[in-house]
Amino acid sequence: MPAMDEALSGRDTPIALQSTKHLSLGTRIIPPFPSECEQAMFGLGCFWGAERCFWQLEGVHTTAVGYAGGFTLNPTYEEVCSGQTGHTEVVLVVYDPSSIDYERLLKEFWEVHDPTLGMRQGYDIGTQYRSAIFTYNTQQHLAATTSQTRYQQKLLKKGYGSITTEISDAPEFYYAEEYHQQYLIRNPSGYCHHGFCQASYDPTS
């Protein structure tokens, strides 16, 4: 991970999106969002397949992919891949808590990637693939840390090591380039390594 004074400076202008419509859900991927909705942010490896995992859940209003957790302002994909921004690839999830709760989002997060691998997922290696939960309020933070403790016990029983997932307050979310948004709709045969691969997450045990 680069230090702040080592990171690329970036730019003041955000990446331009020609369309702000979700290709699957038909909703806006940029604010304003419905007042009844809440936001969540997760990093779980390559954001192409990760985003689809969340938009398929009932109660999710919209999703978008981007970069967060680093230092570079409005980074490009190439800059993030250089390892000199400190950002990880993330999915922004906007959801209706009356239809789906945060625990269900955490279940999806834990089960579809390996949170013990550090700076990698599958064949993808680099700081931008690290596991992260960025929380928007104290309730989310408590739920995330509690879930990590609970899931760690499940993983240990399955022979996995220690969880490396970063849990911290939600930083600035920088939208990724348009061709990354809902990538697996734009490219139906595109790369995706996400899927159930470890241990089930049960919020009651």
mmCIF file with all atom_site columns, N, CA and C in Angstrom, residues 39-45 54 68-69 88-91 93 95 102-103 105-111 113 115 130-137 139-149 151 163-171 201:
data_model
loop_
_atom_site.group_PDB
_atom_site.id
_atom_site.type_symbol
_atom_site.label_atom_id
_atom_site.label_alt_id
_atom_site.label_comp_id
_atom_site.label_asym_id
_atom_site.label_entity_id
_atom_site.label_seq_id
_atom_site.pdbx_PDB_ins_code
_atom_site.Cartn_x
_atom_site.Cartn_y
_atom_site.Cartn_z
_atom_site.occupancy
_atom_site.B_iso_or_equiv
_atom_site.pdbx_formal_charge
_atom_site.auth_seq_id
_atom_site.auth_comp_id
_atom_site.auth_asym_id
_atom_site.auth_atom_id
_atom_site.pdbx_PDB_model_num
ATOM 1   N N  . GLN A 1 39  ? -27.379 3.200   1.958  1.00 0.00 ? 39  GLN A N  1
ATOM 2   C CA . GLN A 1 39  ? -26.234 2.819   1.138  1.00 0.00 ? 39  GLN A CA 1
ATOM 3   C C  . GLN A 1 39  ? -25.306 1.883   1.904  1.00 0.00 ? 39  GLN A C  1
ATOM 4   N N  . ALA A 1 40  ? -24.642 1.028   1.150  1.00 0.00 ? 40  ALA A N  1
ATOM 5   C CA . ALA A 1 40  ? -23.612 0.139   1.678  1.00 0.00 ? 40  ALA A CA 1
ATOM 6   C C  . ALA A 1 40  ? -22.481 0.097   0.660  1.00 0.00 ? 40  ALA A C  1
ATOM 7   N N  . MET A 1 41  ? -21.279 -0.239  1.098  1.00 0.00 ? 41  MET A N  1
ATOM 8   C CA . MET A 1 41  ? -20.147 -0.296  0.179  1.00 0.00 ? 41  MET A CA 1
ATOM 9   C C  . MET A 1 41  ? -19.249 -1.476  0.545  1.00 0.00 ? 41  MET A C  1
ATOM 10  N N  . PHE A 1 42  ? -18.913 -2.267  -0.477 1.00 0.00 ? 42  PHE A N  1
ATOM 11  C CA . PHE A 1 42  ? -18.131 -3.479  -0.253 1.00 0.00 ? 42  PHE A CA 1
ATOM 12  C C  . PHE A 1 42  ? -17.024 -3.614  -1.292 1.00 0.00 ? 42  PHE A C  1
ATOM 13  N N  . GLY A 1 43  ? -15.862 -4.092  -0.843 1.00 0.00 ? 43  GLY A N  1
ATOM 14  C CA . GLY A 1 43  ? -14.780 -4.467  -1.741 1.00 0.00 ? 43  GLY A CA 1
ATOM 15  C C  . GLY A 1 43  ? -14.547 -5.961  -1.619 1.00 0.00 ? 43  GLY A C  1
ATOM 16  N N  . LEU A 1 44  ? -14.659 -6.671  -2.720 1.00 0.00 ? 44  LEU A N  1
ATOM 17  C CA . LEU A 1 44  ? -14.512 -8.130  -2.666 1.00 0.00 ? 44  LEU A CA 1
ATOM 18  C C  . LEU A 1 44  ? -13.912 -8.670  -3.953 1.00 0.00 ? 44  LEU A C  1
ATOM 19  N N  . GLY A 1 45  ? -12.806 -8.061  -4.339 1.00 0.00 ? 45  GLY A N  1
ATOM 20  C CA . GLY A 1 45  ? -12.142 -8.490  -5.563 1.00 0.00 ? 45  GLY A CA 1
ATOM 21  C C  . GLY A 1 45  ? -12.659 -7.724  -6.769 1.00 0.00 ? 45  GLY A C  1
ATOM 22  N N  . PHE A 1 54  ? -24.850 -8.442  -6.072 1.00 0.00 ? 54  PHE A N  1
ATOM 23  C CA . PHE A 1 54  ? -25.727 -7.585  -5.290 1.00 0.00 ? 54  PHE A CA 1
ATOM 24  C C  . PHE A 1 54  ? -26.954 -7.111  -6.056 1.00 0.00 ? 54  PHE A C  1
ATOM 25  N N  . ALA A 1 68  ? -12.437 3.182   -3.888 1.00 0.00 ? 68  ALA A N  1
ATOM 26  C CA . ALA A 1 68  ? -12.531 3.816   -2.571 1.00 0.00 ? 68  ALA A CA 1
ATOM 27  C C  . ALA A 1 68  ? -11.421 3.297   -1.666 1.00 0.00 ? 68  ALA A C  1
ATOM 28  N N  . GLY A 1 69  ? -11.184 4.040   -0.609 1.00 0.00 ? 69  GLY A N  1
ATOM 29  C CA . GLY A 1 69  ? -10.244 3.593   0.422  1.00 0.00 ? 69  GLY A CA 1
ATOM 30  C C  . GLY A 1 69  ? -8.817  4.050   0.234  1.00 0.00 ? 69  GLY A C  1
ATOM 31  N N  . THR A 1 88  ? -9.271  0.423   -3.458 1.00 0.00 ? 88  THR A N  1
ATOM 32  C CA . THR A 1 88  ? -9.691  -0.921  -3.815 1.00 0.00 ? 88  THR A CA 1
ATOM 33  C C  . THR A 1 88  ? -10.953 -0.822  -4.668 1.00 0.00 ? 88  THR A C  1
ATOM 34  N N  . GLU A 1 89  ? -11.199 -1.822  -5.487 1.00 0.00 ? 89  GLU A N  1
ATOM 35  C CA . GLU A 1 89  ? -12.415 -1.854  -6.300 1.00 0.00 ? 89  GLU A CA 1
ATOM 36  C C  . GLU A 1 89  ? -13.599 -2.164  -5.391 1.00 0.00 ? 89  GLU A C  1
ATOM 37  N N  . VAL A 1 90  ? -14.651 -1.368  -5.496 1.00 0.00 ? 90  VAL A N  1
ATOM 38  C CA . VAL A 1 90  ? -15.796 -1.522  -4.601 1.00 0.00 ? 90  VAL A CA 1
ATOM 39  C C  . VAL A 1 90  ? -17.109 -1.493  -5.371 1.00 0.00 ? 90  VAL A C  1
ATOM 40  N N  . VAL A 1 91  ? -18.142 -2.001  -4.690 1.00 0.00 ? 91  VAL A N  1
ATOM 41  C CA . VAL A 1 91  ? -19.510 -1.916  -5.186 1.00 0.00 ? 91  VAL A CA 1
ATOM 42  C C  . VAL A 1 91  ? -20.312 -1.055  -4.227 1.00 0.00 ? 91  VAL A C  1
ATOM 43  N N  . VAL A 1 93  ? -23.901 -0.196  -3.010 1.00 0.00 ? 93  VAL A N  1
ATOM 44  C CA . VAL A 1 93  ? -25.208 -0.850  -3.001 1.00 0.00 ? 93  VAL A CA 1
ATOM 45  C C  . VAL A 1 93  ? -26.215 0.084   -2.347 1.00 0.00 ? 93  VAL A C  1
ATOM 46  N N  . TYR A 1 95  ? -30.026 0.223   -1.147 1.00 0.00 ? 95  TYR A N  1
ATOM 47  C CA . TYR A 1 95  ? -31.029 -0.785  -0.859 1.00 0.00 ? 95  TYR A CA 1
ATOM 48  C C  . TYR A 1 95  ? -32.167 -0.215  -0.012 1.00 0.00 ? 95  TYR A C  1
ATOM 49  N N  . TYR A 1 102 ? -29.411 -5.187  6.166  1.00 0.00 ? 102 TYR A N  1
ATOM 50  C CA . TYR A 1 102 ? -27.961 -5.124  5.991  1.00 0.00 ? 102 TYR A CA 1
ATOM 51  C C  . TYR A 1 102 ? -27.315 -6.471  6.222  1.00 0.00 ? 102 TYR A C  1
ATOM 52  N N  . GLU A 1 103 ? -27.880 -7.293  7.110  1.00 0.00 ? 103 GLU A N  1
ATOM 53  C CA . GLU A 1 103 ? -27.348 -8.635  7.357  1.00 0.00 ? 103 GLU A CA 1
ATOM 54  C C  . GLU A 1 103 ? -27.373 -9.483  6.095  1.00 0.00 ? 103 GLU A C  1
ATOM 55  N N  . LEU A 1 105 ? -27.037 -8.376  3.073  1.00 0.00 ? 105 LEU A N  1
ATOM 56  C CA . LEU A 1 105 ? -25.934 -7.903  2.238  1.00 0.00 ? 105 LEU A CA 1
ATOM 57  C C  . LEU A 1 105 ? -24.602 -8.455  2.758  1.00 0.00 ? 105 LEU A C  1
ATOM 58  N N  . LEU A 1 106 ? -24.450 -8.501  4.078  1.00 0.00 ? 106 LEU A N  1
ATOM 59  C CA . LEU A 1 106 ? -23.233 -9.064  4.654  1.00 0.00 ? 106 LEU A CA 1
ATOM 60  C C  . LEU A 1 106 ? -23.096 -10.542 4.310  1.00 0.00 ? 106 LEU A C  1
ATOM 61  N N  . LYS A 1 107 ? -24.191 -11.259 4.336  1.00 0.00 ? 107 LYS A N  1
ATOM 62  C CA . LYS A 1 107 ? -24.170 -12.684 3.966  1.00 0.00 ? 107 LYS A CA 1
ATOM 63  C C  . LYS A 1 107 ? -23.649 -12.844 2.542  1.00 0.00 ? 107 LYS A C  1
ATOM 64  N N  . GLU A 1 108 ? -24.147 -12.025 1.637  1.00 0.00 ? 108 GLU A N  1
ATOM 65  C CA . GLU A 1 108 ? -23.688 -12.094 0.244  1.00 0.00 ? 108 GLU A CA 1
ATOM 66  C C  . GLU A 1 108 ? -22.200 -11.791 0.166  1.00 0.00 ? 108 GLU A C  1
ATOM 67  N N  . PHE A 1 109 ? -21.800 -10.745 0.849  1.00 0.00 ? 109 PHE A N  1
ATOM 68  C CA . PHE A 1 109 ? -20.392 -10.339 0.850  1.00 0.00 ? 109 PHE A CA 1
ATOM 69  C C  . PHE A 1 109 ? -19.482 -11.467 1.312  1.00 0.00 ? 109 PHE A C  1
ATOM 70  N N  . TRP A 1 110 ? -19.763 -12.049 2.458  1.00 0.00 ? 110 TRP A N  1
ATOM 71  C CA . TRP A 1 110 ? -18.879 -13.070 3.018  1.00 0.00 ? 110 TRP A CA 1
ATOM 72  C C  . TRP A 1 110 ? -18.840 -14.333 2.168  1.00 0.00 ? 110 TRP A C  1
ATOM 73  N N  . GLU A 1 111 ? -19.976 -14.735 1.632  1.00 0.00 ? 111 GLU A N  1
ATOM 74  C CA . GLU A 1 111 ? -20.053 -16.047 0.996  1.00 0.00 ? 111 GLU A CA 1
ATOM 75  C C  . GLU A 1 111 ? -19.500 -16.107 -0.417 1.00 0.00 ? 111 GLU A C  1
ATOM 76  N N  . HIS A 1 113 ? -16.782 -14.496 -1.757 1.00 0.00 ? 113 HIS A N  1
ATOM 77  C CA . HIS A 1 113 ? -15.357 -14.273 -1.980 1.00 0.00 ? 113 HIS A CA 1
ATOM 78  C C  . HIS A 1 113 ? -14.595 -14.853 -0.799 1.00 0.00 ? 113 HIS A C  1
ATOM 79  N N  . PRO A 1 115 ? -12.275 -13.887 2.100  1.00 0.00 ? 115 PRO A N  1
ATOM 80  C CA . PRO A 1 115 ? -11.772 -12.706 2.804  1.00 0.00 ? 115 PRO A CA 1
ATOM 81  C C  . PRO A 1 115 ? -10.458 -12.940 3.551  1.00 0.00 ? 115 PRO A C  1
ATOM 82  N N  . ARG A 1 130 ? -8.259  -6.042  -2.526 1.00 0.00 ? 130 ARG A N  1
ATOM 83  C CA . ARG A 1 130 ? -8.373  -6.382  -1.110 1.00 0.00 ? 130 ARG A CA 1
ATOM 84  C C  . ARG A 1 130 ? -9.838  -6.333  -0.654 1.00 0.00 ? 130 ARG A C  1
ATOM 85  N N  . SER A 1 131 ? -10.112 -7.085  0.375  1.00 0.00 ? 131 SER A N  1
ATOM 86  C CA . SER A 1 131 ? -11.453 -7.187  0.933  1.00 0.00 ? 131 SER A CA 1
ATOM 87  C C  . SER A 1 131 ? -11.731 -6.028  1.880  1.00 0.00 ? 131 SER A C  1
ATOM 88  N N  . ALA A 1 132 ? -12.919 -5.420  1.763  1.00 0.00 ? 132 ALA A N  1
ATOM 89  C CA . ALA A 1 132 ? -13.235 -4.265  2.598  1.00 0.00 ? 132 ALA A CA 1
ATOM 90  C C  . ALA A 1 132 ? -14.739 -4.112  2.778  1.00 0.00 ? 132 ALA A C  1
ATOM 91  N N  . ILE A 1 133 ? -15.116 -3.666  3.952  1.00 0.00 ? 133 ILE A N  1
ATOM 92  C CA . ILE A 1 133 ? -16.487 -3.234  4.225  1.00 0.00 ? 133 ILE A CA 1
ATOM 93  C C  . ILE A 1 133 ? -16.394 -1.792  4.702  1.00 0.00 ? 133 ILE A C  1
ATOM 94  N N  . PHE A 1 134 ? -16.993 -0.882  3.951  1.00 0.00 ? 134 PHE A N  1
ATOM 95  C CA . PHE A 1 134 ? -17.000 0.529   4.328  1.00 0.00 ? 134 PHE A CA 1
ATOM 96  C C  . PHE A 1 134 ? -18.401 0.876   4.819  1.00 0.00 ? 134 PHE A C  1
ATOM 97  N N  . THR A 1 135 ? -18.494 1.328   6.055  1.00 0.00 ? 135 THR A N  1
ATOM 98  C CA . THR A 1 135 ? -19.788 1.488   6.707  1.00 0.00 ? 135 THR A CA 1
ATOM 99  C C  . THR A 1 135 ? -20.228 2.954   6.781  1.00 0.00 ? 135 THR A C  1
ATOM 100 N N  . TYR A 1 136 ? -21.552 3.158   6.717  1.00 0.00 ? 136 TYR A N  1
ATOM 101 C CA . TYR A 1 136 ? -22.116 4.505   6.671  1.00 0.00 ? 136 TYR A CA 1
ATOM 102 C C  . TYR A 1 136 ? -22.678 4.983   8.003  1.00 0.00 ? 136 TYR A C  1
ATOM 103 N N  . ASN A 1 137 ? -22.765 4.110   8.993  1.00 0.00 ? 137 ASN A N  1
ATOM 104 C CA . ASN A 1 137 ? -23.260 4.533   10.302 1.00 0.00 ? 137 ASN A CA 1
ATOM 105 C C  . ASN A 1 137 ? -22.797 3.521   11.351 1.00 0.00 ? 137 ASN A C  1
ATOM 106 N N  . GLN A 1 139 ? -24.537 1.585   13.244 1.00 0.00 ? 139 GLN A N  1
ATOM 107 C CA . GLN A 1 139 ? -25.241 0.309   13.187 1.00 0.00 ? 139 GLN A CA 1
ATOM 108 C C  . GLN A 1 139 ? -24.596 -0.632  12.169 1.00 0.00 ? 139 GLN A C  1
ATOM 109 N N  . GLN A 1 140 ? -24.262 -0.092  11.009 1.00 0.00 ? 140 GLN A N  1
ATOM 110 C CA . GLN A 1 140 ? -23.586 -0.908  9.998  1.00 0.00 ? 140 GLN A CA 1
ATOM 111 C C  . GLN A 1 140 ? -22.218 -1.366  10.506 1.00 0.00 ? 140 GLN A C  1
ATOM 112 N N  . HIS A 1 141 ? -21.496 -0.465  11.163 1.00 0.00 ? 141 HIS A N  1
ATOM 113 C CA . HIS A 1 141 ? -20.159 -0.823  11.639 1.00 0.00 ? 141 HIS A CA 1
ATOM 114 C C  . HIS A 1 141 ? -20.223 -1.944  12.665 1.00 0.00 ? 141 HIS A C  1
ATOM 115 N N  . LEU A 1 142 ? -21.167 -1.852  13.589 1.00 0.00 ? 142 LEU A N  1
ATOM 116 C CA . LEU A 1 142 ? -21.319 -2.894  14.591 1.00 0.00 ? 142 LEU A CA 1
ATOM 117 C C  . LEU A 1 142 ? -21.717 -4.209  13.947 1.00 0.00 ? 142 LEU A C  1
ATOM 118 N N  . ALA A 1 143 ? -22.649 -4.146  12.995 1.00 0.00 ? 143 ALA A N  1
ATOM 119 C CA . ALA A 1 143 ? -23.085 -5.365  12.312 1.00 0.00 ? 143 ALA A CA 1
ATOM 120 C C  . ALA A 1 143 ? -21.927 -5.997  11.547 1.00 0.00 ? 143 ALA A C  1
ATOM 121 N N  . ALA A 1 144 ? -21.106 -5.164  10.907 1.00 0.00 ? 144 ALA A N  1
ATOM 122 C CA . ALA A 1 144 ? -19.985 -5.684  10.119 1.00 0.00 ? 144 ALA A CA 1
ATOM 123 C C  . ALA A 1 144 ? -18.937 -6.346  11.008 1.00 0.00 ? 144 ALA A C  1
ATOM 124 N N  . THR A 1 145 ? -18.557 -5.687  12.095 1.00 0.00 ? 145 THR A N  1
ATOM 125 C CA . THR A 1 145 ? -17.537 -6.261  12.969 1.00 0.00 ? 145 THR A CA 1
ATOM 126 C C  . THR A 1 145 ? -18.045 -7.528  13.669 1.00 0.00 ? 145 THR A C  1
ATOM 127 N N  . THR A 1 146 ? -19.312 -7.527  14.049 1.00 0.00 ? 146 THR A N  1
ATOM 128 C CA . THR A 1 146 ? -19.893 -8.719  14.666 1.00 0.00 ? 146 THR A CA 1
ATOM 129 C C  . THR A 1 146 ? -19.924 -9.874  13.672 1.00 0.00 ? 146 THR A C  1
ATOM 130 N N  . SER A 1 147 ? -20.279 -9.569  12.437 1.00 0.00 ? 147 SER A N  1
ATOM 131 C CA . SER A 1 147 ? -20.342 -10.612 11.414 1.00 0.00 ? 147 SER A CA 1
ATOM 132 C C  . SER A 1 147 ? -18.961 -11.173 11.123 1.00 0.00 ? 147 SER A C  1
ATOM 133 N N  . GLN A 1 148 ? -17.949 -10.322 11.163 1.00 0.00 ? 148 GLN A N  1
ATOM 134 C CA . GLN A 1 148 ? -16.582 -10.789 10.924 1.00 0.00 ? 148 GLN A CA 1
ATOM 135 C C  . GLN A 1 148 ? -16.149 -11.779 11.994 1.00 0.00 ? 148 GLN A C  1
ATOM 136 N N  . THR A 1 149 ? -16.432 -11.466 13.230 1.00 0.00 ? 149 THR A N  1
ATOM 137 C CA . THR A 1 149 ? -16.092 -12.371 14.332 1.00 0.00 ? 149 THR A CA 1
ATOM 138 C C  . THR A 1 149 ? -16.812 -13.705 14.171 1.00 0.00 ? 149 THR A C  1
ATOM 139 N N  . TYR A 1 151 ? -18.111 -15.021 11.378 1.00 0.00 ? 151 TYR A N  1
ATOM 140 C CA . TYR A 1 151 ? -17.704 -15.756 10.183 1.00 0.00 ? 151 TYR A CA 1
ATOM 141 C C  . TYR A 1 151 ? -16.291 -16.325 10.319 1.00 0.00 ? 151 TYR A C  1
ATOM 142 N N  . ILE A 1 163 ? -9.207  -13.722 8.671  1.00 0.00 ? 163 ILE A N  1
ATOM 143 C CA . ILE A 1 163 ? -9.839  -12.746 7.785  1.00 0.00 ? 163 ILE A CA 1
ATOM 144 C C  . ILE A 1 163 ? -8.984  -11.482 7.727  1.00 0.00 ? 163 ILE A C  1
ATOM 145 N N  . THR A 1 164 ? -8.790  -10.953 6.532  1.00 0.00 ? 164 THR A N  1
ATOM 146 C CA . THR A 1 164 ? -8.005  -9.734  6.344  1.00 0.00 ? 164 THR A CA 1
ATOM 147 C C  . THR A 1 164 ? -8.873  -8.532  5.984  1.00 0.00 ? 164 THR A C  1
ATOM 148 N N  . THR A 1 165 ? -10.179 -8.715  5.989  1.00 0.00 ? 165 THR A N  1
ATOM 149 C CA . THR A 1 165 ? -11.109 -7.670  5.575  1.00 0.00 ? 165 THR A CA 1
ATOM 150 C C  . THR A 1 165 ? -10.931 -6.392  6.392  1.00 0.00 ? 165 THR A C  1
ATOM 151 N N  . GLU A 1 166 ? -10.822 -5.280  5.692  1.00 0.00 ? 166 GLU A N  1
ATOM 152 C CA . GLU A 1 166 ? -10.778 -3.957  6.329  1.00 0.00 ? 166 GLU A CA 1
ATOM 153 C C  . GLU A 1 166 ? -12.208 -3.504  6.605  1.00 0.00 ? 166 GLU A C  1
ATOM 154 N N  . ILE A 1 167 ? -12.480 -3.060  7.825  1.00 0.00 ? 167 ILE A N  1
ATOM 155 C CA . ILE A 1 167 ? -13.778 -2.489  8.167  1.00 0.00 ? 167 ILE A CA 1
ATOM 156 C C  . ILE A 1 167 ? -13.547 -1.083  8.687  1.00 0.00 ? 167 ILE A C  1
ATOM 157 N N  . SER A 1 168 ? -14.077 -0.095  7.977  1.00 0.00 ? 168 SER A N  1
ATOM 158 C CA . SER A 1 168 ? -13.860 1.295   8.378  1.00 0.00 ? 168 SER A CA 1
ATOM 159 C C  . SER A 1 168 ? -14.995 2.161   7.853  1.00 0.00 ? 168 SER A C  1
ATOM 160 N N  . ASP A 1 169 ? -15.024 3.406   8.306  1.00 0.00 ? 169 ASP A N  1
ATOM 161 C CA . ASP A 1 169 ? -16.057 4.335   7.854  1.00 0.00 ? 169 ASP A CA 1
ATOM 162 C C  . ASP A 1 169 ? -15.956 4.546   6.344  1.00 0.00 ? 169 ASP A C  1
ATOM 163 N N  . ALA A 1 170 ? -17.109 4.722   5.728  1.00 0.00 ? 170 ALA A N  1
ATOM 164 C CA . ALA A 1 170 ? -17.144 4.874   4.271  1.00 0.00 ? 170 ALA A CA 1
ATOM 165 C C  . ALA A 1 170 ? -16.392 6.124   3.823  1.00 0.00 ? 170 ALA A C  1
ATOM 166 N N  . PRO A 1 171 ? -15.396 5.945   2.962  1.00 0.00 ? 171 PRO A N  1
ATOM 167 C CA . PRO A 1 171 ? -14.672 7.095   2.404  1.00 0.00 ? 171 PRO A CA 1
ATOM 168 C C  . PRO A 1 171 ? -15.403 7.611   1.164  1.00 0.00 ? 171 PRO A C  1
ATOM 169 N N  . TYR A 1 201 ? -22.750 -18.213 5.739  1.00 0.00 ? 201 TYR A N  1
ATOM 170 C CA . TYR A 1 201 ? -22.804 -17.204 6.799  1.00 0.00 ? 201 TYR A CA 1
ATOM 171 C C  . TYR A 1 201 ? -24.201 -17.223 7.393  1.00 0.00 ? 201 TYR A C  1
#
